[in-house]
PDB file of N, CA, C and O in Angstrom:
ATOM      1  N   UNK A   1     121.950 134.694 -43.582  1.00 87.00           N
ATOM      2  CA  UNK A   1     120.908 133.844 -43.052  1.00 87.00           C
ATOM      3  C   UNK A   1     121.363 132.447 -42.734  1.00 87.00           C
ATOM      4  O   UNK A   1     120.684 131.421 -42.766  1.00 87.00           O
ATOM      5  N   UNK A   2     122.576 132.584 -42.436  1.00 95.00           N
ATOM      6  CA  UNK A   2     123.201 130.915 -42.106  1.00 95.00           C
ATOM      7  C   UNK A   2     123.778 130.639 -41.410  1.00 95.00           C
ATOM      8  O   UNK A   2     124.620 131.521 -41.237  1.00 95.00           O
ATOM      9  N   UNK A   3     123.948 129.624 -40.591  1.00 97.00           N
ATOM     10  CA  UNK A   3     124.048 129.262 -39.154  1.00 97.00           C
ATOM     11  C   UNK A   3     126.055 128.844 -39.679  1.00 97.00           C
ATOM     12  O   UNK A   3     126.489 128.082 -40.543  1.00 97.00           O
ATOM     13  N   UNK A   4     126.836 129.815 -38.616  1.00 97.00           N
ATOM     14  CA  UNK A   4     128.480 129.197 -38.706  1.00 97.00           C
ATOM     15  C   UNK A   4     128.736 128.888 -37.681  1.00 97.00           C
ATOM     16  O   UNK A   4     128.529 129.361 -36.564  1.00 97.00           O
ATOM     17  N   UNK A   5     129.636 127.309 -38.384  1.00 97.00           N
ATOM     18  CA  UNK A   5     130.451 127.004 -37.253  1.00 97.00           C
ATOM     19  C   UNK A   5     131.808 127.223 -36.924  1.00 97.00           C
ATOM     20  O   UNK A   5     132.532 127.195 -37.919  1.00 97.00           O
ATOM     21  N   UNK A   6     132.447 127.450 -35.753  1.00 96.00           N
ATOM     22  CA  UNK A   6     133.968 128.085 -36.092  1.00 96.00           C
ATOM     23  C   UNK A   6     134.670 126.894 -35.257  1.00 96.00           C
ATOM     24  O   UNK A   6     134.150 126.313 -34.304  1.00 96.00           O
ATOM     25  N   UNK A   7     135.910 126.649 -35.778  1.00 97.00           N
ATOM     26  CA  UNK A   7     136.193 125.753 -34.793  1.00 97.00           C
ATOM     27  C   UNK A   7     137.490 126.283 -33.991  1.00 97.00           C
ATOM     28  O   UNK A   7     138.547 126.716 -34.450  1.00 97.00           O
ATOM     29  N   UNK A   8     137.251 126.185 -33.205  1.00 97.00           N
ATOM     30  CA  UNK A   8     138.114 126.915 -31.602  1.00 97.00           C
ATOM     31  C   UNK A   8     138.547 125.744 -31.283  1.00 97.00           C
ATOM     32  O   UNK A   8     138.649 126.006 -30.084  1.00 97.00           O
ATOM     33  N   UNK A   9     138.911 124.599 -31.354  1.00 97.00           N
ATOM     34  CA  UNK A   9     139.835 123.413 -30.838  1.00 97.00           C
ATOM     35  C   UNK A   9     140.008 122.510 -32.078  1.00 97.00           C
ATOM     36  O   UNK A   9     139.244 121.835 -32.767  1.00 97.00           O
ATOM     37  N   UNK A  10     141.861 122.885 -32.073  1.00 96.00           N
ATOM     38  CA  UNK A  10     142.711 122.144 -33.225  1.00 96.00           C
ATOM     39  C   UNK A  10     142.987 120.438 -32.518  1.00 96.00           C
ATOM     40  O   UNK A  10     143.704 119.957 -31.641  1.00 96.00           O
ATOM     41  N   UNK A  11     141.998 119.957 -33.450  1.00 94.00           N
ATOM     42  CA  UNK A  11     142.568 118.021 -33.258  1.00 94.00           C
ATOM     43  C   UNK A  11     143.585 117.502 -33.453  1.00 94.00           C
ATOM     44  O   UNK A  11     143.892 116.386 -33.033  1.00 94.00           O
ATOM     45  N   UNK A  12     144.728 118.714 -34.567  1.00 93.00           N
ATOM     46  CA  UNK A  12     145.814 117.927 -34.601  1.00 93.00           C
ATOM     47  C   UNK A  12     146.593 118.680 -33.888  1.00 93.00           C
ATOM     48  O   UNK A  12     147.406 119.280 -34.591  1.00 93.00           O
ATOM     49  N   UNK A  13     146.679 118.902 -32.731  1.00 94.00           N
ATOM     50  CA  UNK A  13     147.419 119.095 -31.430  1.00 94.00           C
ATOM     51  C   UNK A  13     146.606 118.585 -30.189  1.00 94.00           C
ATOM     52  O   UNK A  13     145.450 118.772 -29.807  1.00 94.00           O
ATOM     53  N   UNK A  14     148.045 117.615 -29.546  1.00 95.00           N
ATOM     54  CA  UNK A  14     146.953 117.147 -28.245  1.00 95.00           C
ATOM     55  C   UNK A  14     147.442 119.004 -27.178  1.00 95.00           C
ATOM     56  O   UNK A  14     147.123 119.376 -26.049  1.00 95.00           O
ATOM     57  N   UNK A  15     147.888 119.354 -27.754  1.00 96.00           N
ATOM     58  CA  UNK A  15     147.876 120.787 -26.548  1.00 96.00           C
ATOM     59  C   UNK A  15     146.523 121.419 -26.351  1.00 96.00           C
ATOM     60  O   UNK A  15     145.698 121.791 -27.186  1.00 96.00           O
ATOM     61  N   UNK A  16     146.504 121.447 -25.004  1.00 98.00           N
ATOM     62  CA  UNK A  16     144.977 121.653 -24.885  1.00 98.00           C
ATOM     63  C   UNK A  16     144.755 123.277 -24.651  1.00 98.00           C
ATOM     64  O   UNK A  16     145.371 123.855 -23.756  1.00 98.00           O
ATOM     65  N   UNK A  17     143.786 124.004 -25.565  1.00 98.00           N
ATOM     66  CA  UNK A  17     143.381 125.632 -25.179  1.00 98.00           C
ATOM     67  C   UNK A  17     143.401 125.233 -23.768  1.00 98.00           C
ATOM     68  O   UNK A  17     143.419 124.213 -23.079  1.00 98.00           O
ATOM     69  N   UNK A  18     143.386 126.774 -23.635  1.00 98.00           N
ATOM     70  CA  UNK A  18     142.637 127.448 -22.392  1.00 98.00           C
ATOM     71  C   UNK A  18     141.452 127.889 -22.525  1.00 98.00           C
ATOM     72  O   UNK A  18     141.092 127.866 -23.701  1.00 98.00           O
ATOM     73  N   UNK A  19     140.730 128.263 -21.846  1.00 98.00           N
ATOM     74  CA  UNK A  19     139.278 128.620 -21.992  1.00 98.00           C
ATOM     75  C   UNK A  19     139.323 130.271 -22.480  1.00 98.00           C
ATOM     76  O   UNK A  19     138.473 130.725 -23.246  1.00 98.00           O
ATOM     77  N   UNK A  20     140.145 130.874 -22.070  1.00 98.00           N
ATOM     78  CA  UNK A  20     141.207 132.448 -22.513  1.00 98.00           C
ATOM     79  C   UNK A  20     140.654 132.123 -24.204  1.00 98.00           C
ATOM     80  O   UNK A  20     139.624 132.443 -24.799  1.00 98.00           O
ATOM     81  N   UNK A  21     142.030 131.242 -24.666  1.00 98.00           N
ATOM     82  CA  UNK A  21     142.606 131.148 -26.294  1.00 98.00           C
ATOM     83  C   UNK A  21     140.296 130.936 -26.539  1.00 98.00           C
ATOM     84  O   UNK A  21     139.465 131.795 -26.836  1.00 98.00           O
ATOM     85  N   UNK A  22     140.193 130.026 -26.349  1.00 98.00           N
ATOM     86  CA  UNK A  22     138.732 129.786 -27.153  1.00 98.00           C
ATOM     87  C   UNK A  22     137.565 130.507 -26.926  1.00 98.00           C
ATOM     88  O   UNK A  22     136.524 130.063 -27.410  1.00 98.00           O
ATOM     89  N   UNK A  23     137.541 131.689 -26.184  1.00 98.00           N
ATOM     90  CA  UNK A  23     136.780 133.141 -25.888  1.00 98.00           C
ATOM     91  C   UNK A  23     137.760 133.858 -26.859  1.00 98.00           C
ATOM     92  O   UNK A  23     137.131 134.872 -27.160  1.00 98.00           O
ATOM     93  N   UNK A  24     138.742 133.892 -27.404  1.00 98.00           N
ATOM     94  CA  UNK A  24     139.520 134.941 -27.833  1.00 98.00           C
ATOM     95  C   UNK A  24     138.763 134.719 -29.294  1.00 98.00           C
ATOM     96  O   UNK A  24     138.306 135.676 -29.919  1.00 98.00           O
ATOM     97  N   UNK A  25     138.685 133.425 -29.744  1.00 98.00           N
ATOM     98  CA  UNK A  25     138.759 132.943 -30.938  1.00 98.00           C
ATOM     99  C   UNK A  25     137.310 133.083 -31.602  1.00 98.00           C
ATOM    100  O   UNK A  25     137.017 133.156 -32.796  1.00 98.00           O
ATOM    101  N   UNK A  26     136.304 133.102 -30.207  1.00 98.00           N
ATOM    102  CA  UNK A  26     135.003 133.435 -30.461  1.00 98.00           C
ATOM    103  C   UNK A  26     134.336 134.537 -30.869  1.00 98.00           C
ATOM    104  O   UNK A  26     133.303 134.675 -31.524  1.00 98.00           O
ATOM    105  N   UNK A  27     135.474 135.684 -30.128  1.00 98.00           N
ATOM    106  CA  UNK A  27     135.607 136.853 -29.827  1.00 98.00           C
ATOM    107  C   UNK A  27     135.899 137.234 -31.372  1.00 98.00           C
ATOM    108  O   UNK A  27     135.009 137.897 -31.904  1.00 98.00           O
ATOM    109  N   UNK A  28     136.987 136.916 -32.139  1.00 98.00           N
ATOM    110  CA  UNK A  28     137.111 136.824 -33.370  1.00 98.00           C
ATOM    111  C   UNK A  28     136.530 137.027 -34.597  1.00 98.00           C
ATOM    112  O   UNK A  28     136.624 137.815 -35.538  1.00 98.00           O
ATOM    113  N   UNK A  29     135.553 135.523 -34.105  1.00 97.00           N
ATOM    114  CA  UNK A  29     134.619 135.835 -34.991  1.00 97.00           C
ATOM    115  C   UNK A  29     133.418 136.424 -34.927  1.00 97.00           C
ATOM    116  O   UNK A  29     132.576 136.449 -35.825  1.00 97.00           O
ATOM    117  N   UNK A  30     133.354 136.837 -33.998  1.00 97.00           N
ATOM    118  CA  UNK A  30     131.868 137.752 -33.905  1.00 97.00           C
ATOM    119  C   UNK A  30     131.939 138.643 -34.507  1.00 97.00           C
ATOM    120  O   UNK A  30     130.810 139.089 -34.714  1.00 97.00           O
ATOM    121  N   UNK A  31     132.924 139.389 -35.085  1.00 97.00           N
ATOM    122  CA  UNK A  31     133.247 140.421 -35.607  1.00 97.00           C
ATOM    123  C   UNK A  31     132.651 140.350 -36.740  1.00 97.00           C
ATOM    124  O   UNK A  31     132.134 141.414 -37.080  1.00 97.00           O
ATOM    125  N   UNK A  32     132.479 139.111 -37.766  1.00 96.00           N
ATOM    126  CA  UNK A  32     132.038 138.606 -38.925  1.00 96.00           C
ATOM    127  C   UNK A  32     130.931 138.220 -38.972  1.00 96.00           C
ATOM    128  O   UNK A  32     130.199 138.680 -39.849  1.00 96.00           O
ATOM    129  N   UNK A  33     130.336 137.056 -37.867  1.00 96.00           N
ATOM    130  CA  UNK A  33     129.134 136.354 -37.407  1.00 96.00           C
ATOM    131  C   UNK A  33     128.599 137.026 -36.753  1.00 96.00           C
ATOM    132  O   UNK A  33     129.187 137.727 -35.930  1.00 96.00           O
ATOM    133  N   UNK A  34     126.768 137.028 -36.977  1.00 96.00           N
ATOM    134  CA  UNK A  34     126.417 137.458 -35.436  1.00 96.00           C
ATOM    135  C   UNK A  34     125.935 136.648 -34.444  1.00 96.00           C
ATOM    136  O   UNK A  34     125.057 135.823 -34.695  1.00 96.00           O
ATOM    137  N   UNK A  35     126.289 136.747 -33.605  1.00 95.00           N
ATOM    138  CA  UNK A  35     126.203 135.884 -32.412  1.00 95.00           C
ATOM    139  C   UNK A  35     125.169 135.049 -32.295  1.00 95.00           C
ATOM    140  O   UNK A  35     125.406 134.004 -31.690  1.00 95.00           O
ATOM    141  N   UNK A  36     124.079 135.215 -32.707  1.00 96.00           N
ATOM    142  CA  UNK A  36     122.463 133.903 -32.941  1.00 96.00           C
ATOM    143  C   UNK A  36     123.046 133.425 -33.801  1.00 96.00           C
ATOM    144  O   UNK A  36     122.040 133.156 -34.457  1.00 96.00           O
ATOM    145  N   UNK A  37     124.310 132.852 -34.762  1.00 97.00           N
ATOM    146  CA  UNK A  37     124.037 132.675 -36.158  1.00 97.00           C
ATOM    147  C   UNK A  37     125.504 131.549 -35.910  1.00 97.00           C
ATOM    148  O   UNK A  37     125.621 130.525 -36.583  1.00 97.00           O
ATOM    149  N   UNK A  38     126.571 131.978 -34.806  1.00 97.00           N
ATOM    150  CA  UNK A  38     127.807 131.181 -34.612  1.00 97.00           C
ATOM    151  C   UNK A  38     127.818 129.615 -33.716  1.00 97.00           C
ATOM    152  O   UNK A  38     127.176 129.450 -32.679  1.00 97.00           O
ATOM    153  N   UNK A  39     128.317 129.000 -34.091  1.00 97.00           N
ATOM    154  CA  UNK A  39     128.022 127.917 -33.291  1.00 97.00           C
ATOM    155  C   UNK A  39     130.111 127.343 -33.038  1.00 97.00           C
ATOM    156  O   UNK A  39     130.848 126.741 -33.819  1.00 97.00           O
ATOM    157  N   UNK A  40     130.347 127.827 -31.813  1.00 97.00           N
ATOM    158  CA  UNK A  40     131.976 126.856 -31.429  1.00 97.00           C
ATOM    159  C   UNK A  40     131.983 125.640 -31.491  1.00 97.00           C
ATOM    160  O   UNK A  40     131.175 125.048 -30.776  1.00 97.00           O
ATOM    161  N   UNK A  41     132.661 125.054 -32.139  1.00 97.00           N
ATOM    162  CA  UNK A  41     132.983 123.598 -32.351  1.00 97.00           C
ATOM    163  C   UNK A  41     134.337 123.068 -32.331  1.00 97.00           C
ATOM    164  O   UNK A  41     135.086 123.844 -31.738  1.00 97.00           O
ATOM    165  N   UNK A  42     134.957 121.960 -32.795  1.00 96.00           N
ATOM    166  CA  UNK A  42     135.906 121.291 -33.029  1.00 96.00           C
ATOM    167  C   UNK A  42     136.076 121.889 -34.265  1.00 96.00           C
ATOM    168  O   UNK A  42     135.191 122.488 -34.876  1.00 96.00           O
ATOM    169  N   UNK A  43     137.495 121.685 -34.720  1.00 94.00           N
ATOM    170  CA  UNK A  43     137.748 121.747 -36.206  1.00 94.00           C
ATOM    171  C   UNK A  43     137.350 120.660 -37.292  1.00 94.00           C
ATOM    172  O   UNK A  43     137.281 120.717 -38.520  1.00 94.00           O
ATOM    173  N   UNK A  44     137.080 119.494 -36.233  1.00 93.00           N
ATOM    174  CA  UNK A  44     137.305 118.311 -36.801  1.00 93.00           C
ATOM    175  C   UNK A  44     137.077 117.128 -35.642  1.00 93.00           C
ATOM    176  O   UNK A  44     137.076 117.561 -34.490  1.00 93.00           O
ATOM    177  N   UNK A  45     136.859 115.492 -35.822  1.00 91.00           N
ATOM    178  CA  UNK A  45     137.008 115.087 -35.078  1.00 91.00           C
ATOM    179  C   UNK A  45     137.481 114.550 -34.266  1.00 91.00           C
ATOM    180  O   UNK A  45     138.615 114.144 -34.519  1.00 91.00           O
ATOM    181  N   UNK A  46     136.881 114.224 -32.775  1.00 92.00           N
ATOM    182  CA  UNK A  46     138.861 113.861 -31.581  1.00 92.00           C
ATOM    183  C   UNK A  46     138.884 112.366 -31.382  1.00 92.00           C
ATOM    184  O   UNK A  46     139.292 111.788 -30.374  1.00 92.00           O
ATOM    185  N   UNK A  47     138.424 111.852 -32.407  1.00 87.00           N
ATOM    186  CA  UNK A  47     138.256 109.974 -32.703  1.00 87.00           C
ATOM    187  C   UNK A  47     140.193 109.697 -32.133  1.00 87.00           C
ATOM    188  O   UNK A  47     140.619 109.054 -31.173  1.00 87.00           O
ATOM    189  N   UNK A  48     141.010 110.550 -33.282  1.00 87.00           N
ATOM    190  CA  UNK A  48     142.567 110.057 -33.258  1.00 87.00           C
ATOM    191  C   UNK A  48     143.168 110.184 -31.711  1.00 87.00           C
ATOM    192  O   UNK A  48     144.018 109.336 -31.439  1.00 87.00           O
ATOM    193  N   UNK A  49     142.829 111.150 -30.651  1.00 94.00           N
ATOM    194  CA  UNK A  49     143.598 111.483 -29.903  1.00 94.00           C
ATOM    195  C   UNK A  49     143.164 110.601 -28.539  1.00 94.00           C
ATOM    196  O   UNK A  49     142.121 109.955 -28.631  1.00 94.00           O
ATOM    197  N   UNK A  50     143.704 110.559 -27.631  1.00 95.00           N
ATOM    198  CA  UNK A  50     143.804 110.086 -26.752  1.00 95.00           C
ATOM    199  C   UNK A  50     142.008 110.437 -25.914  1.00 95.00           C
ATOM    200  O   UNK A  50     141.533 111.555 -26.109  1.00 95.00           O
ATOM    201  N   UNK A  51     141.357 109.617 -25.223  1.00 96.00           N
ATOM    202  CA  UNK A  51     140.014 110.094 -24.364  1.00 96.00           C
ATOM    203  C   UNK A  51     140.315 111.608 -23.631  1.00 96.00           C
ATOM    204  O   UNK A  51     139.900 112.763 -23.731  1.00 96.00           O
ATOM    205  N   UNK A  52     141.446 110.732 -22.719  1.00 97.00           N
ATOM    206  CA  UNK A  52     141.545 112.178 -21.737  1.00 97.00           C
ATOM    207  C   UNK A  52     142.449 113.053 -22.187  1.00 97.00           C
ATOM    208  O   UNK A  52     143.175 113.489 -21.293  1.00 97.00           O
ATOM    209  N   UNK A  53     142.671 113.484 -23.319  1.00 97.00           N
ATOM    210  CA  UNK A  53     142.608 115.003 -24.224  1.00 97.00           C
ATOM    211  C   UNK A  53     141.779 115.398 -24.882  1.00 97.00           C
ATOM    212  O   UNK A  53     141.765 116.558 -25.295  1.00 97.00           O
ATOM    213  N   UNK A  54     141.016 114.660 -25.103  1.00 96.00           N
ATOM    214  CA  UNK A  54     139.486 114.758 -25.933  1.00 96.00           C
ATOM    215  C   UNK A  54     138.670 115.129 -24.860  1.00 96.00           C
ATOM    216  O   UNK A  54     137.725 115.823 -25.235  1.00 96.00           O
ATOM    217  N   UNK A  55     138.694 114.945 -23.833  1.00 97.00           N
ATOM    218  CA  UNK A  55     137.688 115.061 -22.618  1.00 97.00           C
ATOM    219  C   UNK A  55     138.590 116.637 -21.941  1.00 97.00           C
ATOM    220  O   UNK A  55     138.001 117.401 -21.177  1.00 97.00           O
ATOM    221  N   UNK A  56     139.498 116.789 -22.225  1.00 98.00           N
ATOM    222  CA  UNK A  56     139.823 117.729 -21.666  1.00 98.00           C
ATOM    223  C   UNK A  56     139.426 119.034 -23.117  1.00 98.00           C
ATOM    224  O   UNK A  56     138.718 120.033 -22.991  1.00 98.00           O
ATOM    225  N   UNK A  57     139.965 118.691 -24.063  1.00 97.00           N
ATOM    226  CA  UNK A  57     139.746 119.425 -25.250  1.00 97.00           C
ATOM    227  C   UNK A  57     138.022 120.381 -24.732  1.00 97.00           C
ATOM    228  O   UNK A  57     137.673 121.521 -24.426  1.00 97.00           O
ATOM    229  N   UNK A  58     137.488 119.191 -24.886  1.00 97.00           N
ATOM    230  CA  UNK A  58     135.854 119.535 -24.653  1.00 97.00           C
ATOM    231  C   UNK A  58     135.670 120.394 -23.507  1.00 97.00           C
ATOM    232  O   UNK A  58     135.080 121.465 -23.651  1.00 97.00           O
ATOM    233  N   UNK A  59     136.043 120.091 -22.567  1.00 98.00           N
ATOM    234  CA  UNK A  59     136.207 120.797 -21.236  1.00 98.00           C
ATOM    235  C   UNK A  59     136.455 122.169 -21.543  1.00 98.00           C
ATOM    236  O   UNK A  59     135.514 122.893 -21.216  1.00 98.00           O
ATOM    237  N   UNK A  60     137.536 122.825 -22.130  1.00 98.00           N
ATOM    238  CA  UNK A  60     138.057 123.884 -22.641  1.00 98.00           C
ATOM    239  C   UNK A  60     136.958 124.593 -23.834  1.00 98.00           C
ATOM    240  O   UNK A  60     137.025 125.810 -24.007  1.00 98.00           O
ATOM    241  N   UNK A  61     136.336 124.078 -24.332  1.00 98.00           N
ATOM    242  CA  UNK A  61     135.566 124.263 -25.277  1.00 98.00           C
ATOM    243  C   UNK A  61     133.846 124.969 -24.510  1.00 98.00           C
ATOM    244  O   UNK A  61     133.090 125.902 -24.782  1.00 98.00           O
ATOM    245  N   UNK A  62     133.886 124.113 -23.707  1.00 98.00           N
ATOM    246  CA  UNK A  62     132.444 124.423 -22.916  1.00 98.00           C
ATOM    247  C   UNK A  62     132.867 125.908 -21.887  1.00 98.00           C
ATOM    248  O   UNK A  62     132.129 126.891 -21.831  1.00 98.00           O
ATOM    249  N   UNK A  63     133.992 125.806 -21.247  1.00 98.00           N
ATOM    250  CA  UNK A  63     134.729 127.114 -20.605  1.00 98.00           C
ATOM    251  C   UNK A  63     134.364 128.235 -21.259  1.00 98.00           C
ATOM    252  O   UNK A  63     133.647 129.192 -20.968  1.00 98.00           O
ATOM    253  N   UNK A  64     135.290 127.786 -22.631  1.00 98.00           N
ATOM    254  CA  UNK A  64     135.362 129.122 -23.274  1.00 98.00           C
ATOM    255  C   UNK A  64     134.412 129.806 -23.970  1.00 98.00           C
ATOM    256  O   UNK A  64     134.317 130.988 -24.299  1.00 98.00           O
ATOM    257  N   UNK A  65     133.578 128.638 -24.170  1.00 97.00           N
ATOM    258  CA  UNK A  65     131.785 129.234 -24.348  1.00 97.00           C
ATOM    259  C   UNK A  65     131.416 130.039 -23.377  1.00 97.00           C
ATOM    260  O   UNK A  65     131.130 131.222 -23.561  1.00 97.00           O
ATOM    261  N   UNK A  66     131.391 129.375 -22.109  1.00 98.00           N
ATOM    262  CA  UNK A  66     130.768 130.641 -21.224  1.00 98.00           C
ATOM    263  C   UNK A  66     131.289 131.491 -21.187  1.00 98.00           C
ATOM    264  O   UNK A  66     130.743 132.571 -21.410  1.00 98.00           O
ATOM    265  N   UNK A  67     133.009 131.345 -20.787  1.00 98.00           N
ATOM    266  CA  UNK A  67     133.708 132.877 -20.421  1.00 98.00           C
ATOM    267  C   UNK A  67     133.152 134.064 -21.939  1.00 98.00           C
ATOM    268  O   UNK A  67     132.989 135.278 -21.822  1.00 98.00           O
ATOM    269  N   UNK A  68     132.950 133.212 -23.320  1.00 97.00           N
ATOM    270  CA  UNK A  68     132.929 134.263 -24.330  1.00 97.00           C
ATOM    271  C   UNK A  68     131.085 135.036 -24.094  1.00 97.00           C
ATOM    272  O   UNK A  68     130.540 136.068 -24.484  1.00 97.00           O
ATOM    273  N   UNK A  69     130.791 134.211 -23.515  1.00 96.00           N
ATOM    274  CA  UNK A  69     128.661 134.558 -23.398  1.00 96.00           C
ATOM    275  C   UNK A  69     129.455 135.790 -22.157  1.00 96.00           C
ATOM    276  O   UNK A  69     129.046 136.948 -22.247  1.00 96.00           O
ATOM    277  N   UNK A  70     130.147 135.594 -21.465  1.00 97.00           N
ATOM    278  CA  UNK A  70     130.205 136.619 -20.303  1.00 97.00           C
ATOM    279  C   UNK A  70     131.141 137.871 -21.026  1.00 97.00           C
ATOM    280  O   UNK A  70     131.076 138.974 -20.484  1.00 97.00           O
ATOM    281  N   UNK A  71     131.772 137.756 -21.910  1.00 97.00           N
ATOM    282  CA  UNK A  71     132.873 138.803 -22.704  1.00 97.00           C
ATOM    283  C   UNK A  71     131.605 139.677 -23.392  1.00 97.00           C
ATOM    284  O   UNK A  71     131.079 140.736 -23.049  1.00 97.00           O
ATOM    285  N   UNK A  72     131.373 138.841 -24.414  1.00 95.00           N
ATOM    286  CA  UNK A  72     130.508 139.629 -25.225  1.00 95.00           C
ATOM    287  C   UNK A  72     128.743 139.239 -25.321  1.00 95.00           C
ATOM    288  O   UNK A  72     128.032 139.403 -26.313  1.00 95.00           O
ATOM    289  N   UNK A  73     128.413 138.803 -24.261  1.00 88.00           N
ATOM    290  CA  UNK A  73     126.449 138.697 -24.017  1.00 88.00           C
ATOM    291  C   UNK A  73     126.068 138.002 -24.194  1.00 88.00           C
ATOM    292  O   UNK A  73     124.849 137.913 -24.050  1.00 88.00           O
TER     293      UNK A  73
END
């Protein structure tokens, strides 16, 4: 009965996912979570890293949300 969050983008790498890696990772955990109940997030926050890897980070993050709503519903 409890809402998880998983986090699909590592702050301590400025290497940025692909929208692929963070559907994969979503994909993951659904296996455990059910899907009303998961929420993708950061691991942590992108205060340390540069804007435009943080802005790209996010970018990748919102991707791989949709591509994973289009993988698995």
């Amino acid at each position: 009965g409890k809402d998880v969050r998983v986090g699909v983008i590592d702050v301590a790498s400025d290497t940025i996912e692909t929208p692929e890696e963070v559907a994969d990772t979503i994909g993951r955990a659904l296996q455990f979570v059910p899907r009303h109940r998961l929420m993708p997030c950061t691991n942590c926050g992108l205060a340390p890293m540069s804007r435009a890897v943080a802005e790209a980070k996010l970018l990748a993050l919102g991707r791989g949300a949709a591509l994973a709503r289009e993988r698995y519903g």
